[in-house]
Coordinates of C-alpha atoms in Angstrom, one line a residue:
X11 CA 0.0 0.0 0.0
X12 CA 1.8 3.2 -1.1
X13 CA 1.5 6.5 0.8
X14 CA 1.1 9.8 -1.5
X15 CA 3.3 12.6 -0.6
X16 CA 0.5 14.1 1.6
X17 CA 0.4 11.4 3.8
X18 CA 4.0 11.0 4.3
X19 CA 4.0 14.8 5.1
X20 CA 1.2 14.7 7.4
X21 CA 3.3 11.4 9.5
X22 CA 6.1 12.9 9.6
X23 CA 4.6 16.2 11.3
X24 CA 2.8 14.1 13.4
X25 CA 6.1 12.1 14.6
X26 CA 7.9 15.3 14.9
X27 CA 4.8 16.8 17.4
X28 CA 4.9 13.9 19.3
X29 CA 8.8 14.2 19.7
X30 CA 8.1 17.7 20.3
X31 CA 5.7 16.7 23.1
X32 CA 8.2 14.5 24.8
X33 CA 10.8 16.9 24.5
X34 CA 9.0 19.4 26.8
X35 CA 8.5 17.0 29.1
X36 CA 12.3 16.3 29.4
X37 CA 13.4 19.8 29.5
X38 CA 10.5 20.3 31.9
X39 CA 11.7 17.5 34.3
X40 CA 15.7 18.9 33.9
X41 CA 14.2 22.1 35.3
X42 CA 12.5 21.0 38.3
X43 CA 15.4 18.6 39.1
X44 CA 18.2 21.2 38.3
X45 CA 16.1 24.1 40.7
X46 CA 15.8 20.8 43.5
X47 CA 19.6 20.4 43.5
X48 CA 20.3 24.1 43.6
X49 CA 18.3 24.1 47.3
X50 CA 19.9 21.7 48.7
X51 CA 23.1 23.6 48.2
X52 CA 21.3 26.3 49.4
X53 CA 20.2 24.6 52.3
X54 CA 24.1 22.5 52.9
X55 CA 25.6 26.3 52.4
X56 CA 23.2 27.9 54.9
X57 CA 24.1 25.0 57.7
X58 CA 27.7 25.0 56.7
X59 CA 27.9 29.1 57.5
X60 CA 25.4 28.5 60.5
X61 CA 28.0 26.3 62.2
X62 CA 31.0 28.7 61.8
X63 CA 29.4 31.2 63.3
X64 CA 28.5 28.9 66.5
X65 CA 30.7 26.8 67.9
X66 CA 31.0 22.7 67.3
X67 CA 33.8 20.5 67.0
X68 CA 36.0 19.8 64.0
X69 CA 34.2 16.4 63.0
X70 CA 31.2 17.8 63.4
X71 CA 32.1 20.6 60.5
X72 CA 33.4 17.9 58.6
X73 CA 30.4 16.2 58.2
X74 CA 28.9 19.2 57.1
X75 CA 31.5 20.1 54.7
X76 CA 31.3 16.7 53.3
X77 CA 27.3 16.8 52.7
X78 CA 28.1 20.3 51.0
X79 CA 30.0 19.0 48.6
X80 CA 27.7 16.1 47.7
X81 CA 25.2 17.9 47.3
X82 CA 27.5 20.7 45.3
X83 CA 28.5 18.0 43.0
X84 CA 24.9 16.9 42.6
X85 CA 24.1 20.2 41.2
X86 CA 27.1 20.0 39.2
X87 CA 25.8 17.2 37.3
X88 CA 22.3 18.8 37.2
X89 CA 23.4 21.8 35.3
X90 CA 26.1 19.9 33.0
X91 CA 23.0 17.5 31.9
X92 CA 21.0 20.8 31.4
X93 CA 24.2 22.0 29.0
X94 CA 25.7 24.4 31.5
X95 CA 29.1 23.8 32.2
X96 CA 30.7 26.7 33.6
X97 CA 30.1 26.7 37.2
X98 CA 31.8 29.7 38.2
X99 CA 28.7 32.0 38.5
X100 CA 27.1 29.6 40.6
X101 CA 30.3 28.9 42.9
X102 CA 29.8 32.6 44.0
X103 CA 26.2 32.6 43.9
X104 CA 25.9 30.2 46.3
X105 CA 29.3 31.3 48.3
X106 CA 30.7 27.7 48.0
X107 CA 34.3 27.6 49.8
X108 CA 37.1 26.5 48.5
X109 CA 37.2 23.4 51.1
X110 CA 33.6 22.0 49.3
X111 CA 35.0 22.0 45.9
X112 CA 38.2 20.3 46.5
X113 CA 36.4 17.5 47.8
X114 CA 33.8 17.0 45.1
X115 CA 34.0 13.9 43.1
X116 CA 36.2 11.7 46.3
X117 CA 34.5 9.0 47.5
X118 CA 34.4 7.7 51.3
X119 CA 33.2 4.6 52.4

C-alpha cells in the first residue's frame, strides 16, 4: 500500500509533534530537578555558614562540609545535563568555599 506525498507529510509532522511533546517533558523534568539540587546547596551552604558562626567540633564541620560537597556535586551534574558547564557564577552565587569544591568527586566509604 503506497502512501502519497501528503500522507508522508502529514506522518512525519505528526512524529515530529509527538517528539516535540516528549521533548517538553524532558526539559521540563531537567528544570524541576536542576532548581531541586540548587536548594539543597542552598540549604548544605546555609548550615555550613550556620555552624561557623557557632561553635561545634571539627568532625562535626566535617560532616557538614562533606554533605556540602555532595550535594554541590549533585548540582554540578544537574546543570552539566542541562548544557551548562561553567560553574563559576554559581560557585559565587551560592558562596561555596574552596574546602567543598576540593572534595567534590572523592568518594568515602
Amino acid at each position: 500500500m503506497a502512501m502519497t506525498v501528503a500522507e508522508i507529510a502529514a506522518l512525519k509532522q505528526s512524529l515530529q509533534a509527538g517528539f516535540s511533546a516528549i521533548e517538553v517533558e524532558v526539559q521540563g523534568e531537567k528544570a524541576a530537578s536542576l532548581g531541586h539540587h540548587g536548594r539543597q546547596v542552598e540549604k548544605a551552604m546555609a548550615a555550613l555558614r550556620a555552624f561557623d558562626a557557632g561553635k561545634g567540633s571539627a568532625e562535626e564541620r566535617l560532616k557538614l562540609v562533606k554533605a556540602g560537597a555532595r550535594e554541590v556535586w549533585s548540582y554540578f551534574v544537574q546543570r552539566e545535563l542541562c548544557g551548562v558547564r561553567d560553574h563559576r557564577e554559581a560557585i559565587r552565587i551560592y558562596g561555596i568555599p574552596n574546602e567543598v569544591l576540593v572534595r567534590l568527586g572523592a568518594m568515602e566509604r
